[in-house]
Each structure stands twice: as structure tokens, then as C-alpha cells.
C-alpha positions as a Markdown table, in Angstrom:
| # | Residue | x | y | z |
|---|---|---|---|---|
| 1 | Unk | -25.8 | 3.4 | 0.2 |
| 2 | Unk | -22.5 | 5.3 | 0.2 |
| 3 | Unk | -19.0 | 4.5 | -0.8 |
| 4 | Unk | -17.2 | 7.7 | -0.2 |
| 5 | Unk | -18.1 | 9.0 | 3.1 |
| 6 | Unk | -14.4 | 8.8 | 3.6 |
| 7 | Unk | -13.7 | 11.8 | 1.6 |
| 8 | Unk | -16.5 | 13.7 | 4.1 |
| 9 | Unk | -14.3 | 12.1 | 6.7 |
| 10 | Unk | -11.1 | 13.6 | 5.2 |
| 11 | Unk | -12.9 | 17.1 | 4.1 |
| 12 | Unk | -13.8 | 17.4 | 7.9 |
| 13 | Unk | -10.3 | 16.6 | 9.0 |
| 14 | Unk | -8.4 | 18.4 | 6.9 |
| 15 | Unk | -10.9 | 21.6 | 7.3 |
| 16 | Unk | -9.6 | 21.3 | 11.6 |
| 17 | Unk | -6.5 | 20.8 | 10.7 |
| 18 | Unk | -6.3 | 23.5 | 8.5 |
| 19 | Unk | -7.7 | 26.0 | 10.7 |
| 20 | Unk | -6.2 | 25.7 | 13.5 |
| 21 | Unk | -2.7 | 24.9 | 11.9 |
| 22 | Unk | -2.9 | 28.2 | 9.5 |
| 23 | Unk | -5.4 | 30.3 | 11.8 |
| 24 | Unk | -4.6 | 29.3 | 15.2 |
| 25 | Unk | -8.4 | 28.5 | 15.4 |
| 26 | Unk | -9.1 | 26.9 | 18.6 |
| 27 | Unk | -9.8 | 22.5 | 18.0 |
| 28 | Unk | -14.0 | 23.2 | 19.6 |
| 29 | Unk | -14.5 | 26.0 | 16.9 |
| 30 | Unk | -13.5 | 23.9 | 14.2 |
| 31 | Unk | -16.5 | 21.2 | 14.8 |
| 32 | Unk | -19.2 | 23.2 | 13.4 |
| 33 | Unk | -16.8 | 24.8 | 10.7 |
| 34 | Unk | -15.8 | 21.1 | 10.0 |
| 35 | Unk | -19.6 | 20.9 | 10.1 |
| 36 | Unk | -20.9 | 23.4 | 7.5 |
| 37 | Unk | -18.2 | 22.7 | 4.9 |
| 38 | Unk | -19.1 | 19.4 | 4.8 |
| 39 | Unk | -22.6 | 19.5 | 4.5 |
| 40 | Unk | -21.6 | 22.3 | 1.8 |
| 41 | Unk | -19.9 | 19.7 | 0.0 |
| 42 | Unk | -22.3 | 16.8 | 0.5 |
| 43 | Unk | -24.9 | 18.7 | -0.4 |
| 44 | Unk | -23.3 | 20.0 | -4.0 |
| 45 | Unk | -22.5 | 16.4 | -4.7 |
| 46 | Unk | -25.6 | 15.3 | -4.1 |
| 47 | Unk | -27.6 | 17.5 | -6.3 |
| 48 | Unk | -26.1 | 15.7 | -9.6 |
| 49 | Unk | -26.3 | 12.6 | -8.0 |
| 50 | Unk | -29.6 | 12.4 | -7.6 |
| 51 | Unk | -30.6 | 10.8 | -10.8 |
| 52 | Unk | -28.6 | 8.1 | -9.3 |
| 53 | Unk | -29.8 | 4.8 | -7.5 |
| 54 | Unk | -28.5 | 1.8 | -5.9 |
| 55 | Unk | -25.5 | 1.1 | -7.8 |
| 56 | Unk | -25.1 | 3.7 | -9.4 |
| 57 | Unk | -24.9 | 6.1 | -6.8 |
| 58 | Unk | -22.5 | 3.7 | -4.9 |
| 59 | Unk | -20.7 | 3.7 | -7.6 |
| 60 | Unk | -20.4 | 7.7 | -7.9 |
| 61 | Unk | -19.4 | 8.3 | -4.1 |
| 62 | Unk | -17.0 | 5.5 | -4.8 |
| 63 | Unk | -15.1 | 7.8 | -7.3 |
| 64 | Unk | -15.4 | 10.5 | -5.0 |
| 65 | Unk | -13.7 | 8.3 | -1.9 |
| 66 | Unk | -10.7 | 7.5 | -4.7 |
| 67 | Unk | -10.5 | 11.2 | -5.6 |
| 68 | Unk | -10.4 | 13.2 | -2.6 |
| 69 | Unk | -7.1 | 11.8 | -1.3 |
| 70 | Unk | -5.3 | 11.9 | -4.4 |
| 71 | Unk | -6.6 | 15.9 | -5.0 |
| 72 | Unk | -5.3 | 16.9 | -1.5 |
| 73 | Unk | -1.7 | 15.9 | -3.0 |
| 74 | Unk | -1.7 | 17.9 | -5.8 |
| 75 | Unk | 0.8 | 21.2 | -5.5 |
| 76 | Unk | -1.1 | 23.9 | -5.8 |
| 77 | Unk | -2.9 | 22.8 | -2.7 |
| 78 | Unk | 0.2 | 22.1 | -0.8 |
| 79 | Unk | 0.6 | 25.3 | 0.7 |
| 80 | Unk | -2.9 | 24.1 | 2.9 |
| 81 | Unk | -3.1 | 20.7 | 2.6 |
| 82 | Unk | 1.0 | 20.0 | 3.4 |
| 83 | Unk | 0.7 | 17.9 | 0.1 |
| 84 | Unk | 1.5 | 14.2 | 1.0 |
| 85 | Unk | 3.5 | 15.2 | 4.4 |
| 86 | Unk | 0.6 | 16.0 | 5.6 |
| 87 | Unk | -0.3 | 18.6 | 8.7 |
| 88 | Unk | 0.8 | 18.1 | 12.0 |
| 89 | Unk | -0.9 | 19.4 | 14.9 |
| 90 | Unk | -1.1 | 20.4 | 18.3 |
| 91 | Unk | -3.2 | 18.3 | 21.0 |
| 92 | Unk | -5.6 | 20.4 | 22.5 |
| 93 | Unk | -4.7 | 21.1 | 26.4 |
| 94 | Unk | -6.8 | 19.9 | 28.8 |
| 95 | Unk | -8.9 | 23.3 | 30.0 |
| 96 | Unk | -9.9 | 24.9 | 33.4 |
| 97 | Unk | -7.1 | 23.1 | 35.3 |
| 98 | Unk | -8.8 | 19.1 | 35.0 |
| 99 | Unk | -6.9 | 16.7 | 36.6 |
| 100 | Unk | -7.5 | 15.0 | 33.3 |
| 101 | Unk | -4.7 | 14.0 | 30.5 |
| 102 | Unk | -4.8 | 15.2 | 27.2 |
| 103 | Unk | -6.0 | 12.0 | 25.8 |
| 104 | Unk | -8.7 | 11.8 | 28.7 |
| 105 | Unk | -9.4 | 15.0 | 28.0 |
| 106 | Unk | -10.3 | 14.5 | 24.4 |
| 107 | Unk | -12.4 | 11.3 | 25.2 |
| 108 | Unk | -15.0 | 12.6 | 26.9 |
| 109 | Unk | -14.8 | 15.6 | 24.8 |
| 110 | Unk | -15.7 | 13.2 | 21.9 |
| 111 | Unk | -18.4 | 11.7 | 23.5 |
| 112 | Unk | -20.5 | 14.5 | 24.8 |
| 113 | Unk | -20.4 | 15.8 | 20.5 |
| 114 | Unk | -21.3 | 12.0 | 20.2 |
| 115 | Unk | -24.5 | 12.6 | 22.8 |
| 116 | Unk | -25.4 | 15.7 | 21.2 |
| 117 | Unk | -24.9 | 14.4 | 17.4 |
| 118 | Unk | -27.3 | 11.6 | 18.4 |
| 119 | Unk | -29.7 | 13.8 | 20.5 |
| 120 | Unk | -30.0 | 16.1 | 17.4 |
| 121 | Unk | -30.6 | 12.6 | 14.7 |
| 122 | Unk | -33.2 | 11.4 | 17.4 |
| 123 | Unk | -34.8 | 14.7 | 17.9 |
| 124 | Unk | -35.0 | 14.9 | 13.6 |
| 125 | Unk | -35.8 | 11.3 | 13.1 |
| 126 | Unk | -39.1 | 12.5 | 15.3 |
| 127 | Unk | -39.6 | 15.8 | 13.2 |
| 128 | Unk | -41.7 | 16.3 | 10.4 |
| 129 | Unk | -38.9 | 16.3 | 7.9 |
| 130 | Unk | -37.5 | 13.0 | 9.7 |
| 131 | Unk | -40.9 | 11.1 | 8.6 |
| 132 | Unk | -40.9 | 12.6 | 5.4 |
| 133 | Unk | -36.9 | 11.2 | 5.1 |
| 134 | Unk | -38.2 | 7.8 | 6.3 |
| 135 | Unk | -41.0 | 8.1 | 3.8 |
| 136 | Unk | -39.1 | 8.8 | 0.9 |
| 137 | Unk | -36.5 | 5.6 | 1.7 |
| 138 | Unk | -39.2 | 3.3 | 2.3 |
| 139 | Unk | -41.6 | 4.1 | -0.4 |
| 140 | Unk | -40.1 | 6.9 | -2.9 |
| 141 | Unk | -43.2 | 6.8 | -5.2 |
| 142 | Unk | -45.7 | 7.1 | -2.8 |
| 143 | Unk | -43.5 | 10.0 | -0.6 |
| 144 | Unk | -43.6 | 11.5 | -4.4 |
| 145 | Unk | -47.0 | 11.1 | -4.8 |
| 146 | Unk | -48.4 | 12.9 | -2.0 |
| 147 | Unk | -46.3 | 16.3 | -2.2 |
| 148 | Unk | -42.4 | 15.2 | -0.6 |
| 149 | Unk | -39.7 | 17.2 | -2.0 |
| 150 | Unk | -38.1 | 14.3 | -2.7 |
| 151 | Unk | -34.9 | 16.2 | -4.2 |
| 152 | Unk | -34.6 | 18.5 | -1.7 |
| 153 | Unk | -34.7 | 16.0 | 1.1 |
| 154 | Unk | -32.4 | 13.7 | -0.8 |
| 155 | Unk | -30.2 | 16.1 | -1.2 |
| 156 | Unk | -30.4 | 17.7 | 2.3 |
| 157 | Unk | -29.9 | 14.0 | 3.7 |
| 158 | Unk | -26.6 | 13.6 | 2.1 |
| 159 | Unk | -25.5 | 16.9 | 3.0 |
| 160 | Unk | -26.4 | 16.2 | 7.0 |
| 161 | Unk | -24.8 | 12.2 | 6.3 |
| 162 | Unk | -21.5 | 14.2 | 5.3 |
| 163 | Unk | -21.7 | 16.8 | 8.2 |
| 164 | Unk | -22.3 | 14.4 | 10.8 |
| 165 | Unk | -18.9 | 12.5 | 9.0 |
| 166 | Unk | -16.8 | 15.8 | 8.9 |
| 167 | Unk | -17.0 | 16.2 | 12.7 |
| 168 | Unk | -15.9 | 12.9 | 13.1 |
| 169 | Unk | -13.1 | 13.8 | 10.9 |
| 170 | Unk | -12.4 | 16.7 | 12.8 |
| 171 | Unk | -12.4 | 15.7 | 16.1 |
| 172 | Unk | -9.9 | 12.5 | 14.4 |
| 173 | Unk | -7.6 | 15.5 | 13.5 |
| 174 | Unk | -7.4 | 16.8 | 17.1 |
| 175 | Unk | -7.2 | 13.1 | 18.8 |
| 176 | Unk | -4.4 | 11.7 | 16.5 |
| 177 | Unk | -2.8 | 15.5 | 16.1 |
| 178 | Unk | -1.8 | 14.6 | 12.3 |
| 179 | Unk | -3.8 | 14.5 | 8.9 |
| 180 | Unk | -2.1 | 13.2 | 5.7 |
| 181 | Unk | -3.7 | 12.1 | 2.1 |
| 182 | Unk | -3.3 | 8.4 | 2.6 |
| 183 | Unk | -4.9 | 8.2 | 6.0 |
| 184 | Unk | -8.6 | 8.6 | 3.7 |
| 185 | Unk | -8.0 | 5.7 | 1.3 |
| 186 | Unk | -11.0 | 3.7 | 0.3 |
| 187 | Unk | -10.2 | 0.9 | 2.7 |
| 188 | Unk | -11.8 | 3.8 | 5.2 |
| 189 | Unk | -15.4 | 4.0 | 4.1 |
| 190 | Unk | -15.4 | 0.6 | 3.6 |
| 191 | Unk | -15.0 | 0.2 | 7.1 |
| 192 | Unk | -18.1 | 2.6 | 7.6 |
| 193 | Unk | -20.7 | 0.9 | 5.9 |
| 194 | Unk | -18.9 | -2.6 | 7.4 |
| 195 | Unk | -19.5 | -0.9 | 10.7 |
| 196 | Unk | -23.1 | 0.3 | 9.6 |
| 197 | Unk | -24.0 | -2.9 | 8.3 |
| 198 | Unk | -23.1 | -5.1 | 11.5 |
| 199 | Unk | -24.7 | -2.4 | 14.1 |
| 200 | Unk | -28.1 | -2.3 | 11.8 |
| 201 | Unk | -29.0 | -0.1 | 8.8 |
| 202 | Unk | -31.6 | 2.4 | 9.5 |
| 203 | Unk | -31.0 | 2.4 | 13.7 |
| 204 | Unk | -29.4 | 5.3 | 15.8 |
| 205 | Unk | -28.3 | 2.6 | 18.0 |
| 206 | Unk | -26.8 | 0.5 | 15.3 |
| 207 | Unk | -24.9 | 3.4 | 14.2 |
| 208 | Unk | -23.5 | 3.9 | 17.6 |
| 209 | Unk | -22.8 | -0.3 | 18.0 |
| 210 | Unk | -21.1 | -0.7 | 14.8 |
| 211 | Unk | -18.9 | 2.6 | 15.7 |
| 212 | Unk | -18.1 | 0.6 | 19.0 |
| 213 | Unk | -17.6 | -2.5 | 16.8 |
| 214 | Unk | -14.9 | -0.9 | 14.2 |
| 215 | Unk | -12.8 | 0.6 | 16.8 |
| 216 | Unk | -12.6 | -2.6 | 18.5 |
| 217 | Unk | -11.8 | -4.5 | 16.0 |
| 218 | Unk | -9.4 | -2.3 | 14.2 |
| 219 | Unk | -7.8 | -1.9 | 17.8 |
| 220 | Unk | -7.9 | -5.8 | 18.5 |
| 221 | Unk | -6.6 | -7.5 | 15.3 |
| 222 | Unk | -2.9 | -6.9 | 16.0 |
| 223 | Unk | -3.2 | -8.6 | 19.6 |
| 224 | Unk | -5.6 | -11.2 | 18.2 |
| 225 | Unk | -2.6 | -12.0 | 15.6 |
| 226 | Unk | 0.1 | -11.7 | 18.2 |
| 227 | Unk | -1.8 | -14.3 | 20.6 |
| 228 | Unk | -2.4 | -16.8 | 18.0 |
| 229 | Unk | 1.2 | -16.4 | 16.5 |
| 230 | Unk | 2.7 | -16.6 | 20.1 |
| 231 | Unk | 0.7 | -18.4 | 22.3 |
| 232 | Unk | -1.2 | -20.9 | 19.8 |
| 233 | Unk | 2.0 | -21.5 | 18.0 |
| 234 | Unk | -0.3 | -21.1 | 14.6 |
| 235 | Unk | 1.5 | -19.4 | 11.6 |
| 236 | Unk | -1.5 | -17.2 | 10.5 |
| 237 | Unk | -1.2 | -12.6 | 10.8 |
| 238 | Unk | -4.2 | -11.9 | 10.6 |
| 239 | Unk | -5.1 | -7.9 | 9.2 |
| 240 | Unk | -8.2 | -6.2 | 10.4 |
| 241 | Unk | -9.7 | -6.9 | 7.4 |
| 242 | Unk | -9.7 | -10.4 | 7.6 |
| 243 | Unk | -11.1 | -10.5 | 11.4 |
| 244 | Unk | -13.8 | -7.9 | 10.0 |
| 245 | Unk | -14.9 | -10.2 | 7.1 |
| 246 | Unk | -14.8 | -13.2 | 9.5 |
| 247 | Unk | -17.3 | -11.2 | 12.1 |
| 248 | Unk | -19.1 | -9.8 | 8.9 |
| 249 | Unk | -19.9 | -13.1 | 7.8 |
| 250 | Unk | -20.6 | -14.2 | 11.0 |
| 251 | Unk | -23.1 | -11.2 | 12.2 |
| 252 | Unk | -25.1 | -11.0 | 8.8 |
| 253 | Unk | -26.1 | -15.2 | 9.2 |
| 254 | Unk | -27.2 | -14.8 | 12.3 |
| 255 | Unk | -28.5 | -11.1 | 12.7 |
| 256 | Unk | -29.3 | -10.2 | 9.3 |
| 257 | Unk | -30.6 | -7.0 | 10.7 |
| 258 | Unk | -27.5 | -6.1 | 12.6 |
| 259 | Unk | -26.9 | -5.8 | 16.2 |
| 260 | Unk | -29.7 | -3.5 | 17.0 |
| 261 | Unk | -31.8 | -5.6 | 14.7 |
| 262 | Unk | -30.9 | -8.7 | 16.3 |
| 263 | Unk | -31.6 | -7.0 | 20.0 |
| 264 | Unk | -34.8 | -5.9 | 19.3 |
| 265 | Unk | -36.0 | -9.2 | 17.8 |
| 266 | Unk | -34.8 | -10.7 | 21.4 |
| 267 | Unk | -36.3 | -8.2 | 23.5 |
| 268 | Unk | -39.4 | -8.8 | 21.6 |
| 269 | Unk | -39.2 | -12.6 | 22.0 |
| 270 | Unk | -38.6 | -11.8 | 25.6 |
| 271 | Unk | -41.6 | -9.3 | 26.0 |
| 272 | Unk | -43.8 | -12.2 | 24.3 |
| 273 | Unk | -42.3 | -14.9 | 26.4 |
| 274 | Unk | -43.3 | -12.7 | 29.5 |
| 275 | Unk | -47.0 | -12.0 | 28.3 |
């Protein structure tokens, strides 16, 4: 697993932000530029990485999380990156005259890349090189054994994992209309794998419920915190953190599989039940 998919996230959002603050590029041509750098990227780390397993290679994208952030303040870069001020952006408009606001707009702008993004990972997951992926993360040997490119796949993998992060970065950059360095600490990929882990490792579906999952949460802890300090009377401020450990905890004991783990298992019970 992976550590630092919060510098992807950052490379991604500071590539949109970037291009259409110094080049006036419009926000929709910066997905697939946000895109191709990043795979770029993730695909040149991965290469020395791949002698790396398990902890290790947490461990190595772990740096790279702590390093990204603190590289986009140094000087030489400010005249891109804005140093630690940051970039601040334009919202895109809302185009062809939509009776839609800006933010409206840029929802369901998000979600049809979201529909594609997953249309493209289901469509790949069903491919040739998808099996031979699966292959080589269930049984590495054997997918050795019979001819895999195990490096090149490994390495193509990680590169894909940080392009599909960069656009997510990117279209960040042109919802909130602001990047800055501390935006992409650590505390950020963390929150991915949490969010992987509870919607189910290894599931389309899982990465789409624990997506759902971290933006409630992160959205939800400061009302949670302001209905038990105000209307329960309790002295307790709860951060996100806290409410995602608590749910963490929670989900793993009784879906170790995740969410779409857990709502297969039922609909299997069910189907059986039925039979």
C-alpha cells in the first residue's frame, strides 16, 4: 500500500493551477495534462521502488508525501509554485448559458470525470493487462512464473494509481480556486488509504464508498462537535481525525472487508437465504 499519494494529489493540483494561472489554460484541458504528468511522475518513482515490499515501499512513498510539500516552498520554484502563499485561482464559469451556479456547475462536472475514471478502471480491470495486474497482487511468484512483466506492470500500476490521483487534484484546484504547500501534508494520504480501507481494498465500488465516506466525515465532524458541545452540554471537540478513527475501528470489526466487502457478503447471504 501507498503513503504518499498525497504528493500525486498535490503534483495534479499544482500542475492545474499552474496552467491555467501562468498560461491561461482553460480548468477541462488541465485534467489530462494533470493526468500525464502524474503518471510521468508515478511511474519514475516507481521504477526504483520496485525492489520494495510491504513496508518498505510504504515507507518510501511516505518520504515522498513529507517531501513534495516542503519542495514546492523552496525559492527557486516560487516564481510557479507562489512558494508558501500559494496560487490563487479563478472558478471556472458555468458554460453554454446553464442556469447552473458555479459550484453546481463544477459538481457535476466532477462526477461525469468520476463516471468516466471508473468506466475506464472497470473496462481495464476486465482487460488482459487488468488480470495480469490482479495476478501479480494475488500471487507474484506464480504471475512471474508464467511470463508477467511483473516490473513493467508494477510500475505501470503506480503510474495509472498517481494519474487517476492527479485529476483528483486538479479538479480540487478548480473547485476550491486556491493551491498552497500545506494543503498536501501527510494528514492527506492518510485520509486516502483510511477512506480505501473502510470502502474495501481491491473494489471499484469501495473506492467510490470510502470517497463518499471521507468527504462526509471530514464535512460532518465540525457539526458533530458543535451538537455535542451545544446541545448535549458534553465538553468534548472532536477533530475529524478522531470521528475517523472511531468509525475506523468500528467498520474494520465488523466489515473487515470494507463496505463493499461487507455488502457483498449480505447480498450473498441474501441470494442463499432466497435459494
Amino acid at each position: 500500500f501507498s503513503l504518499g499519494h498525497g504528493a500525486f494529489y498535490a503534483v495534479g493540483a499544482y500542475t492545474a493551477g499552474i496552467l491555467m494561472d501562468k498560461l491561461n489554460v482553460p480548468y477541462w484541458a488541465t485534467i489530462p495534462a494533470a493526468a500525464i504528468v502524474c503518471f510521468i511522475v508515478g511511474y519514475l518513482f516507481g521504477l526504483p521502488a520496485l525492489k520494495l515490499e510491504g513496508h518498505y515501499l510504504a515507507l518510501a512513498t511516505f518520504a515522498l508525501a513529507l517531501a513534495v510539500p516542503q519542495i514546492l516552498k523552496y525559492k527557486w520554484l516560487e516564481g510557479l509554485t507562489g512558494g508558501v502563499q500559494g496560487i490563487v485561482l479563478m472558478k471556472p464559469e458555468v458554460p453554454f448559458g446553464l442556469p447552473l451556479s458555479e459550484d453546481q456547475w463544477l459538481y457535476y462536472f466532477c462526477l461525469l470525470v468520476m463516471i468516466v475514471l471508473f468506466w475506464g478502471a472497470a473496462n481495464l480491470l476486465n482487460s488482459r493487462s487488468g488480470r495480469a495486474m490482479m495476478a501479480i497482487r494475488d500471487q507474484y511468484m506464480a504471475a512471474d512464473t508464467m511470463g508477467i512483466d511483473t516490473a513493467l506492470y508494477k510500475t505501470v500500476t503506480f503510474g495509472i494509481s498517481a494519474a487517476y490521483t492527479g485529476i483528483a487534484g486538479a479538479l480540487s484546484a478548480c473547485a476550491i480556486a486556491f493551491v498552497a504547500p500545506d494543503s498536501f501534508g501527510i494528514f492527506l494520504s492518510i485520509k486516502f488509504l483510511i477512506g480505501l480501507v473502510v470502502g474495501g481494498i481491491g473494489s471499484l465500488l469501495g473506492s467510490v464508498l470510502g470517497g463518499i465516506f471521507y468527504v462526509l466525515v471530514d464535512n460532518s465532524a465540525q457539526s458533530l462537535t458543535q451538537f455535542i458541545r451545544n446541545d448535549l452540554g458534553l465538553p468534548f471537540d472532536l477533530s475529524a481525525y478522531t470521528v475517523f478513527g472511531v468509525l475506523l475501528i468500528a467498520i474494520i470489526y465488523l466489515m473487515p472487508m470494507g463496505i463493499a466487502g461487507g455488502l457483498y457478503m449480505a447480498y450473498r447471504k441474501l441470494r442463499g437465504a432466497r435459494a
